[in-house]
Amino acid sequence: MPEVISRLSRAALPVAAVETRLLDIPLVRPHKFSVTTMHTQGVLLIRLVTEDGIVGWGEGVVPGGPWWGGESVEGMTALVERHLAPLVVGQDVLRPEALARHLEGVAAGAPFARAGVEMAAWDAAGRALGVPVHQLLGGAHRDRLPVTWALGAEPSGAVADEARRLLAEGRHGSFKLKMGALPAEQDVARVTAIAGALGGAAPLAVDLNGAWDEHTARRHLPALAEAGVHLVEQPLPAADISGLARLRERSGVAIMADESLRTPADALRLAAAHAADVLAVKIGKSGGLSAVRRIADVAEAAGLGCYGGTAIETSLGTAASAHLFCATAPVRSGTELFGPLLLDDDIVTEPVTYQAGELLLNAGPGFGMTIDEDKVAKYERR
Ligand code: MG
């Protein structure tokens, strides 16, 4: 205890160095989005070292390339090495929120890259103080998070079989399907077939990734609702807030905003326009843990739930999300923190734990993950 008190009373703990490594982790099966298919996941691993030799780890990932938000692991590597790392050196790792705001001020956009650096700072701060990050954030409201599984792009019969098997084995209790890659009629027929086969045995959500226009959505949402789809994620392009509001009002289907929500100001706009029922929050797209907290405050004030999203992180980024989502009260609409289950391997010695469809909050200090140097060497891009 005396040691902890002396650490807590420490004035500052400056960063000595920030290093990056670029990895490619294979997937257990291809992961299909409306415009691209992932076969491997690129991971920018960020190692932050303090002047006292404390190491914090962060992870920069995007969902399968620059299509989602314009950033890529290659671009993030250059940005972190050339612009963010030199700024972070000398800054106080015990003030990760101030550090995140500083990064926000010097790198416009680039939330995924900034988030990776901020993540490493939170991890280092937790390790320096000997506490898990969820305690630094005010303490956990829950110690486990329900995890929706992303079903594949195989024919509807095979996908329904996969869902029924996972349900029977007690491994997942809710599912999400990607839409938008097929013509709308075909896509809706596929989803209604899967929903019909599930027969309401588990909640089923769909994610369009902004692939439809308002007319197409107005035409097809009733069939999806009729089939039992309980939540439609980002049916319209990110900028079409008024379209989302009209769809939400007319269709009666619950709408989740993902691409439309990146900043706290976006959350305020969505709430004011009554354009969403649920907000998908992610560490990467919003520039870090502290920005997600500000979004969650807006959501709670507006009476909206938050859903813990993923950019398909390893156990490191998934543990960071778990610490944040467990410590953030409004994240009460479930999560999709399935990254380590979709990746064929991990980069830590002891991956995060799943139990009966839930991700368990792990102990610290920091995010409580130990990087496996052999795995990092194995997957490092050459
Ligand atoms: Mg999404």
Short mmCIF file of N, CA and C and ligand atoms in Angstrom, two decimals, residues 68 176 178 207 209 233 258-259 282 336, ligand 1:
data_model
loop_
_atom_site.label_atom_id
_atom_site.label_comp_id
_atom_site.label_asym_id
_atom_site.label_seq_id
_atom_site.Cartn_x
_atom_site.Cartn_y
_atom_site.Cartn_z
N TRP A 68 -13.92 1.96 -44.55
CA TRP A 68 -14.85 2.37 -43.49
C TRP A 68 -14.70 3.85 -43.14
N LYS A 176 -25.70 -11.10 -35.75
CA LYS A 176 -25.74 -9.95 -36.64
C LYS A 176 -25.32 -10.42 -38.03
N LYS A 178 -24.28 -9.11 -41.96
CA LYS A 178 -23.91 -8.02 -42.85
C LYS A 178 -24.81 -8.07 -44.07
N ASP A 207 -26.60 -5.20 -40.51
CA ASP A 207 -25.78 -4.00 -40.68
C ASP A 207 -25.59 -3.76 -42.17
N ASN A 209 -24.06 -1.04 -43.39
CA ASN A 209 -22.89 -0.18 -43.61
C ASN A 209 -23.19 0.94 -44.62
N GLU A 233 -28.81 -1.66 -38.47
CA GLU A 233 -27.68 -0.77 -38.26
C GLU A 233 -27.33 -0.04 -39.54
N ASP A 258 -24.01 3.86 -36.73
CA ASP A 258 -22.59 3.50 -36.57
C ASP A 258 -21.72 4.50 -37.34
N GLU A 259 -21.72 4.42 -38.68
CA GLU A 259 -20.94 5.37 -39.47
C GLU A 259 -21.36 6.81 -39.22
N LYS A 282 -17.34 2.85 -30.44
CA LYS A 282 -16.11 2.08 -30.67
C LYS A 282 -14.94 2.99 -30.30
N GLU A 336 -20.48 -6.38 -29.66
CA GLU A 336 -20.06 -7.35 -30.67
C GLU A 336 -18.55 -7.53 -30.57
MG MG B 1 -21.39 -1.25 -38.30
#
